[in-house]
Amino acid sequence: MSRPSFELLPGADDSPVILHVPHSAREIPADVRAGIVLDDAALERELDHIVDAHTERIAARAADLAGVRPWRFVNRLARLVVDPERFPDEREEMLAVGMGAVYTRTTHQEVLRADGHDPEPLIERYFRPYARAMAQAVAGRLAATGRAVIIDVHSYPSEALPYELHGAGPRPPVCLGTDSFHTPPGLLAAARGAFGEDTGLDSPFSGTYVPLEYYGTDPRVCALMVEIRRDTYMTEPGGPAGPGLERLADALAALVTAVPR
């Protein structure tokens, strides 16, 4: 590959904020592609549905606009390689639909990888290095500023897909995913202020990403997931971005700027 499978893009030395963009890429290495049973056309359709298209652009634009430039941690590979936000073991509820750290089923619950596929080689090659690097990025912000604020940048379809375990609830323009330990009231209030009346809470997706080394134990690590409904900024599924992208980047920049240093 011409570039690494993930990248930490520096921000201001005194910024505690890391914009985490885990699901924006479509790239799949050839040897990983060989283990996926879909034909090329079906794989492209699946990527249209599963990729959080243009979220890297939203985060990059927000970084340019923010009062203090945040750091950005960006996954350069498709989540069909590994999903870095899943638990790599039986704690992961999405295993019920074949979508743990290494997916075996598609968004429409078709076979993605053959039964009996061993996820461990992909977890060792991609998942664990990503997790270590993200933990190191958090450690860097803690050392520099005394805290870390992870803002997890995602998108989701306007209509529920068959894989969703909690797809029957509200689908607001912006869903804010929270964690009872890592999402302080002030961060949530800042997000609601930035995105305005468009926000909902923990539906259709809840929770947020925190490296396991810090999860549930270190209150200096704050986190919030921002899930943007795709029809507000792009043509679904997998189509081009529209004018809504700039508005959402402005709102994300306002959230970053509102985070106290």
mmCIF file of C-alpha atoms in Angstrom:
data_model
loop_
_atom_site.group_PDB
_atom_site.id
_atom_site.type_symbol
_atom_site.label_atom_id
_atom_site.label_comp_id
_atom_site.label_asym_id
_atom_site.label_seq_id
_atom_site.Cartn_x
_atom_site.Cartn_y
_atom_site.Cartn_z
ATOM 1 C CA MET A 1 0.000 0.000 0.000
ATOM 2 C CA SER A 2 1.158 3.507 -0.731
ATOM 3 C CA ARG A 3 0.149 4.801 2.678
ATOM 4 C CA PRO A 4 -0.373 3.374 6.178
ATOM 5 C CA SER A 5 -3.638 1.756 7.211
ATOM 6 C CA PHE A 6 -4.323 4.618 9.644
ATOM 7 C CA GLU A 7 -2.943 8.077 10.220
ATOM 8 C CA LEU A 8 -2.638 10.562 13.077
ATOM 9 C CA LEU A 9 -2.788 14.104 11.705
ATOM 10 C CA PRO A 10 -1.355 16.632 14.187
ATOM 11 C CA GLY A 11 -3.318 19.504 15.640
ATOM 12 C CA ALA A 12 -2.368 22.284 18.010
ATOM 13 C CA ASP A 13 -0.088 21.314 20.880
ATOM 14 C CA ASP A 14 -2.612 22.636 23.407
ATOM 15 C CA SER A 15 -5.678 20.970 21.896
ATOM 16 C CA PRO A 16 -7.106 17.993 23.831
ATOM 17 C CA VAL A 17 -9.441 17.083 20.935
ATOM 18 C CA ILE A 18 -9.021 14.071 18.660
ATOM 19 C CA LEU A 19 -11.479 13.820 15.778
ATOM 20 C CA HIS A 20 -11.713 10.065 15.200
ATOM 21 C CA VAL A 21 -12.789 9.018 11.689
ATOM 22 C CA PRO A 22 -12.896 5.197 11.591
ATOM 23 C CA HIS A 23 -15.335 4.352 8.790
ATOM 24 C CA SER A 24 -14.778 6.769 5.899
ATOM 25 C CA ALA A 25 -12.497 4.689 3.640
ATOM 26 C CA ARG A 26 -13.261 2.165 0.899
ATOM 27 C CA GLU A 27 -9.798 0.648 0.396
ATOM 28 C CA ILE A 28 -9.383 -3.110 0.852
ATOM 29 C CA PRO A 29 -5.944 -4.724 0.353
ATOM 30 C CA ALA A 30 -5.892 -7.378 -2.358
ATOM 31 C CA ASP A 31 -5.102 -10.254 -0.001
ATOM 32 C CA VAL A 32 -8.000 -9.254 2.264
ATOM 33 C CA ARG A 33 -10.299 -8.900 -0.763
ATOM 34 C CA ALA A 34 -9.517 -12.510 -1.627
ATOM 35 C CA GLY A 35 -11.281 -13.633 1.563
ATOM 36 C CA ILE A 36 -14.518 -11.784 0.708
ATOM 37 C CA VAL A 37 -16.992 -13.894 -1.274
ATOM 38 C CA LEU A 38 -18.943 -11.043 -2.928
ATOM 39 C CA ASP A 39 -18.291 -10.313 -6.581
ATOM 40 C CA ASP A 40 -16.916 -6.880 -7.452
ATOM 41 C CA ALA A 41 -20.288 -5.274 -8.169
ATOM 42 C CA ALA A 42 -21.835 -6.608 -4.960
ATOM 43 C CA LEU A 43 -18.806 -5.478 -2.970
ATOM 44 C CA GLU A 44 -19.113 -1.944 -4.330
ATOM 45 C CA ARG A 45 -22.800 -1.915 -3.372
ATOM 46 C CA GLU A 46 -21.934 -3.109 0.126
ATOM 47 C CA LEU A 47 -19.310 -0.388 0.480
ATOM 48 C CA ASP A 48 -21.921 2.175 -0.593
ATOM 49 C CA HIS A 49 -24.115 1.049 2.306
ATOM 50 C CA ILE A 50 -21.510 0.502 5.030
ATOM 51 C CA VAL A 51 -18.982 3.305 4.485
ATOM 52 C CA ASP A 52 -19.468 6.604 6.308
ATOM 53 C CA ALA A 53 -18.877 8.484 3.084
ATOM 54 C CA HIS A 54 -17.312 11.960 3.185
ATOM 55 C CA THR A 55 -16.873 11.971 6.972
ATOM 56 C CA GLU A 56 -13.129 12.453 6.512
ATOM 57 C CA ARG A 57 -13.914 15.578 4.484
ATOM 58 C CA ILE A 58 -16.249 16.854 7.195
ATOM 59 C CA ALA A 59 -13.590 16.314 9.871
ATOM 60 C CA ALA A 60 -10.837 17.895 7.762
ATOM 61 C CA ARG A 61 -12.945 20.940 7.016
ATOM 62 C CA ALA A 62 -13.924 21.268 10.675
ATOM 63 C CA ALA A 63 -10.257 21.119 11.660
ATOM 64 C CA ASP A 64 -9.530 23.994 9.274
ATOM 65 C CA LEU A 65 -12.372 26.069 10.699
ATOM 66 C CA ALA A 66 -11.941 25.380 14.415
ATOM 67 C CA GLY A 67 -10.594 28.064 16.717
ATOM 68 C CA VAL A 68 -7.863 25.650 17.814
ATOM 69 C CA ARG A 69 -6.902 22.901 15.365
ATOM 70 C CA PRO A 70 -7.836 19.453 16.695
ATOM 71 C CA TRP A 71 -5.874 16.287 16.088
ATOM 72 C CA ARG A 72 -7.358 13.770 13.670
ATOM 73 C CA PHE A 73 -7.044 9.978 13.719
ATOM 74 C CA VAL A 74 -8.223 8.570 10.394
ATOM 75 C CA ASN A 75 -8.684 4.961 9.306
ATOM 76 C CA ARG A 76 -7.383 4.566 5.741
ATOM 77 C CA LEU A 77 -8.924 1.114 5.201
ATOM 78 C CA ALA A 78 -12.551 0.084 4.825
ATOM 79 C CA ARG A 79 -14.297 -1.258 7.877
ATOM 80 C CA LEU A 80 -14.763 -4.503 5.909
ATOM 81 C CA VAL A 81 -11.072 -5.173 6.628
ATOM 82 C CA VAL A 82 -11.573 -4.790 10.389
ATOM 83 C CA ASP A 83 -13.905 -2.550 12.319
ATOM 84 C CA PRO A 84 -11.678 -0.829 14.881
ATOM 85 C CA GLU A 85 -14.650 0.229 17.002
ATOM 86 C CA ARG A 86 -15.922 -3.240 17.799
ATOM 87 C CA PHE A 87 -14.871 -5.270 20.796
ATOM 88 C CA PRO A 88 -12.556 -8.029 19.509
ATOM 89 C CA ASP A 89 -14.227 -10.692 21.644
ATOM 90 C CA GLU A 90 -17.559 -11.991 22.949
ATOM 91 C CA ARG A 91 -18.437 -8.613 24.524
ATOM 92 C CA GLU A 92 -19.423 -7.335 21.080
ATOM 93 C CA GLU A 93 -23.220 -7.403 20.616
ATOM 94 C CA MET A 94 -22.888 -7.085 16.830
ATOM 95 C CA LEU A 95 -21.542 -10.636 16.697
ATOM 96 C CA ALA A 96 -25.228 -11.590 16.697
ATOM 97 C CA VAL A 97 -25.480 -10.294 13.113
ATOM 98 C CA GLY A 98 -22.018 -11.367 11.951
ATOM 99 C CA MET A 99 -20.493 -7.917 12.372
ATOM 100 C CA GLY A 100 -17.912 -8.151 15.122
ATOM 101 C CA ALA A 101 -14.391 -6.837 14.657
ATOM 102 C CA VAL A 102 -14.183 -8.871 11.433
ATOM 103 C CA TYR A 103 -17.455 -8.978 9.524
ATOM 104 C CA THR A 104 -18.821 -12.245 8.165
ATOM 105 C CA ARG A 105 -22.191 -10.843 7.023
ATOM 106 C CA THR A 106 -23.205 -7.752 5.075
ATOM 107 C CA THR A 107 -25.551 -4.904 5.956
ATOM 108 C CA HIS A 108 -28.316 -6.973 4.319
ATOM 109 C CA GLN A 109 -27.222 -10.134 6.182
ATOM 110 C CA GLU A 110 -25.763 -11.872 3.150
ATOM 111 C CA VAL A 111 -22.560 -13.897 3.397
ATOM 112 C CA LEU A 112 -19.445 -11.695 3.283
ATOM 113 C CA ARG A 113 -16.864 -14.239 4.418
ATOM 114 C CA ALA A 114 -17.249 -18.005 4.386
ATOM 115 C CA ASP A 115 -18.411 -19.821 7.502
ATOM 116 C CA GLY A 116 -15.484 -20.840 9.671
ATOM 117 C CA HIS A 117 -13.400 -17.828 8.693
ATOM 118 C CA ASP A 118 -10.708 -17.206 11.320
ATOM 119 C CA PRO A 119 -10.735 -13.515 12.310
ATOM 120 C CA GLU A 120 -7.515 -13.630 14.317
ATOM 121 C CA PRO A 121 -5.016 -12.926 11.484
ATOM 122 C CA LEU A 122 -6.867 -9.736 10.526
ATOM 123 C CA ILE A 123 -7.250 -8.713 14.171
ATOM 124 C CA GLU A 124 -3.524 -9.185 14.734
ATOM 125 C CA ARG A 125 -2.498 -7.433 11.516
ATOM 126 C CA TYR A 126 -4.890 -4.483 11.569
ATOM 127 C CA PHE A 127 -7.068 -4.226 14.691
ATOM 128 C CA ARG A 128 -4.438 -4.365 17.411
ATOM 129 C CA PRO A 129 -1.983 -1.916 15.776
ATOM 130 C CA TYR A 130 -4.853 0.534 15.265
ATOM 131 C CA ALA A 131 -5.945 0.182 18.888
ATOM 132 C CA ARG A 132 -2.385 0.696 20.140
ATOM 133 C CA ALA A 133 -1.895 3.774 17.963
ATOM 134 C CA MET A 134 -5.185 5.311 19.079
ATOM 135 C CA ALA A 135 -4.274 4.671 22.724
ATOM 136 C CA GLN A 136 -0.923 6.364 22.105
ATOM 137 C CA ALA A 137 -2.692 9.349 20.544
ATOM 138 C CA VAL A 138 -4.850 9.655 23.657
ATOM 139 C CA ALA A 139 -1.771 9.337 25.863
ATOM 140 C CA GLY A 140 -0.185 12.166 23.909
ATOM 141 C CA ARG A 141 -3.116 14.484 24.574
ATOM 142 C CA LEU A 142 -3.152 13.523 28.246
ATOM 143 C CA ALA A 143 0.543 14.281 28.558
ATOM 144 C CA ALA A 144 0.246 17.608 26.745
ATOM 145 C CA THR A 145 -3.029 18.934 28.128
ATOM 146 C CA GLY A 146 -4.058 16.752 31.076
ATOM 147 C CA ARG A 147 -7.063 15.316 29.266
ATOM 148 C CA ALA A 148 -8.259 13.923 25.954
ATOM 149 C CA VAL A 149 -11.573 14.560 24.187
ATOM 150 C CA ILE A 150 -12.432 12.021 21.492
ATOM 151 C CA ILE A 151 -15.118 13.129 19.040
ATOM 152 C CA ASP A 152 -16.100 10.114 16.988
ATOM 153 C CA VAL A 153 -17.272 11.194 13.492
ATOM 154 C CA HIS A 154 -19.744 8.853 11.775
ATOM 155 C CA SER A 155 -22.713 8.820 9.435
ATOM 156 C CA TYR A 156 -25.741 6.563 9.091
ATOM 157 C CA PRO A 157 -28.448 5.885 6.482
ATOM 158 C CA SER A 158 -31.791 7.642 6.554
ATOM 159 C CA GLU A 159 -33.588 4.270 6.485
ATOM 160 C CA ALA A 160 -32.634 1.371 8.741
ATOM 161 C CA LEU A 161 -30.638 -1.469 7.211
ATOM 162 C CA PRO A 162 -31.282 -5.117 8.155
ATOM 163 C CA TYR A 163 -28.128 -5.434 10.275
ATOM 164 C CA GLU A 164 -29.152 -2.705 12.733
ATOM 165 C CA LEU A 165 -30.013 -4.100 16.144
ATOM 166 C CA HIS A 166 -31.722 -0.901 17.320
ATOM 167 C CA GLY A 167 -33.031 0.542 14.076
ATOM 168 C CA ALA A 168 -36.654 0.988 15.125
ATOM 169 C CA GLY A 169 -36.105 4.198 17.110
ATOM 170 C CA PRO A 170 -35.794 7.837 16.034
ATOM 171 C CA ARG A 171 -33.363 8.749 13.233
ATOM 172 C CA PRO A 172 -32.599 12.439 13.838
ATOM 173 C CA PRO A 173 -30.401 14.516 11.512
ATOM 174 C CA VAL A 174 -27.595 14.210 14.094
ATOM 175 C CA CYS A 175 -27.490 11.408 16.662
ATOM 176 C CA LEU A 176 -25.208 11.997 19.633
ATOM 177 C CA GLY A 177 -23.886 8.754 21.085
ATOM 178 C CA THR A 178 -22.879 8.882 24.730
ATOM 179 C CA ASP A 179 -21.177 6.818 27.403
ATOM 180 C CA SER A 180 -22.263 7.093 31.026
ATOM 181 C CA PHE A 181 -18.655 7.294 32.235
ATOM 182 C CA HIS A 182 -16.846 9.155 29.442
ATOM 183 C CA THR A 183 -19.403 11.712 28.198
ATOM 184 C CA PRO A 184 -19.602 14.630 30.659
ATOM 185 C CA PRO A 185 -22.669 16.892 30.605
ATOM 186 C CA GLY A 186 -20.633 19.859 29.400
ATOM 187 C CA LEU A 187 -19.444 18.044 26.275
ATOM 188 C CA LEU A 188 -22.962 16.913 25.455
ATOM 189 C CA ALA A 189 -24.295 20.437 25.978
ATOM 190 C CA ALA A 190 -21.598 21.827 23.685
ATOM 191 C CA ALA A 191 -22.615 19.383 20.966
ATOM 192 C CA ARG A 192 -26.272 20.282 21.285
ATOM 193 C CA GLY A 193 -25.339 23.940 21.102
ATOM 194 C CA ALA A 194 -23.235 23.385 17.984
ATOM 195 C CA PHE A 195 -25.708 21.224 16.057
ATOM 196 C CA GLY A 196 -28.848 22.920 17.353
ATOM 197 C CA GLU A 197 -32.317 21.401 17.215
ATOM 198 C CA ASP A 198 -31.163 18.715 14.768
ATOM 199 C CA THR A 199 -29.812 16.492 17.533
ATOM 200 C CA GLY A 200 -31.146 13.331 19.121
ATOM 201 C CA LEU A 201 -29.594 11.094 21.754
ATOM 202 C CA ASP A 202 -28.401 7.474 21.476
ATOM 203 C CA SER A 203 -30.815 6.458 18.698
ATOM 204 C CA PRO A 204 -30.387 4.648 16.398
ATOM 205 C CA PHE A 205 -26.801 4.233 17.634
ATOM 206 C CA SER A 206 -25.407 4.677 21.123
ATOM 207 C CA GLY A 207 -22.071 4.682 22.859
ATOM 208 C CA THR A 208 -18.759 6.115 21.746
ATOM 209 C CA TYR A 209 -15.189 4.970 21.173
ATOM 210 C CA VAL A 210 -12.608 4.949 23.961
ATOM 211 C CA PRO A 211 -9.409 2.859 23.796
ATOM 212 C CA LEU A 212 -9.762 -0.162 26.051
ATOM 213 C CA GLU A 213 -6.792 0.919 28.198
ATOM 214 C CA TYR A 214 -8.863 3.892 29.353
ATOM 215 C CA TYR A 215 -12.407 2.579 29.027
ATOM 216 C CA GLY A 216 -14.405 2.902 32.215
ATOM 217 C CA THR A 217 -11.358 3.771 34.328
ATOM 218 C CA ASP A 218 -9.904 7.172 33.386
ATOM 219 C CA PRO A 219 -12.267 10.159 33.649
ATOM 220 C CA ARG A 220 -9.677 12.407 31.989
ATOM 221 C CA VAL A 221 -10.663 10.735 28.709
ATOM 222 C CA CYS A 222 -13.944 12.197 27.460
ATOM 223 C CA ALA A 223 -15.755 10.975 24.382
ATOM 224 C CA LEU A 224 -18.810 11.648 22.236
ATOM 225 C CA MET A 225 -20.038 10.041 19.033
ATOM 226 C CA VAL A 226 -21.479 12.279 16.312
ATOM 227 C CA GLU A 227 -23.631 10.254 13.887
ATOM 228 C CA ILE A 228 -24.794 12.334 10.905
ATOM 229 C CA ARG A 229 -27.788 11.151 8.894
ATOM 230 C CA ARG A 230 -26.559 10.792 5.340
ATOM 231 C CA ASP A 231 -29.454 12.380 3.502
ATOM 232 C CA THR A 232 -28.568 15.688 5.184
ATOM 233 C CA TYR A 233 -25.312 16.015 3.245
ATOM 234 C CA MET A 234 -25.034 13.436 0.436
ATOM 235 C CA THR A 235 -26.897 11.314 -2.093
ATOM 236 C CA GLU A 236 -27.603 7.856 -0.685
ATOM 237 C CA PRO A 237 -26.192 5.295 -0.907
ATOM 238 C CA GLY A 238 -22.575 6.101 -1.623
ATOM 239 C CA GLY A 239 -23.206 9.166 -3.791
ATOM 240 C CA PRO A 240 -21.630 12.615 -3.919
ATOM 241 C CA ALA A 241 -21.676 15.145 -1.126
ATOM 242 C CA GLY A 242 -23.961 18.158 -1.327
ATOM 243 C CA PRO A 243 -24.069 21.609 0.270
ATOM 244 C CA GLY A 244 -25.035 20.144 3.635
ATOM 245 C CA LEU A 245 -21.424 19.043 4.098
ATOM 246 C CA GLU A 246 -20.211 22.589 4.712
ATOM 247 C CA ARG A 247 -22.987 23.287 7.216
ATOM 248 C CA LEU A 248 -22.119 20.155 9.152
ATOM 249 C CA ALA A 249 -18.413 20.951 9.059
ATOM 250 C CA ASP A 250 -19.212 24.378 10.476
ATOM 251 C CA ALA A 251 -21.202 22.772 13.300
ATOM 252 C CA LEU A 252 -18.454 20.253 14.069
ATOM 253 C CA ALA A 253 -15.911 23.090 14.102
ATOM 254 C CA ALA A 254 -18.139 24.963 16.560
ATOM 255 C CA LEU A 255 -18.176 21.904 18.815
ATOM 256 C CA VAL A 256 -14.395 21.594 18.686
ATOM 257 C CA THR A 257 -14.001 25.286 19.444
ATOM 258 C CA ALA A 258 -16.411 25.033 22.397
ATOM 259 C CA VAL A 259 -14.300 22.356 24.104
ATOM 260 C CA PRO A 260 -12.378 24.185 26.868
ATOM 261 C CA ARG A 261 -8.593 23.946 26.739
#
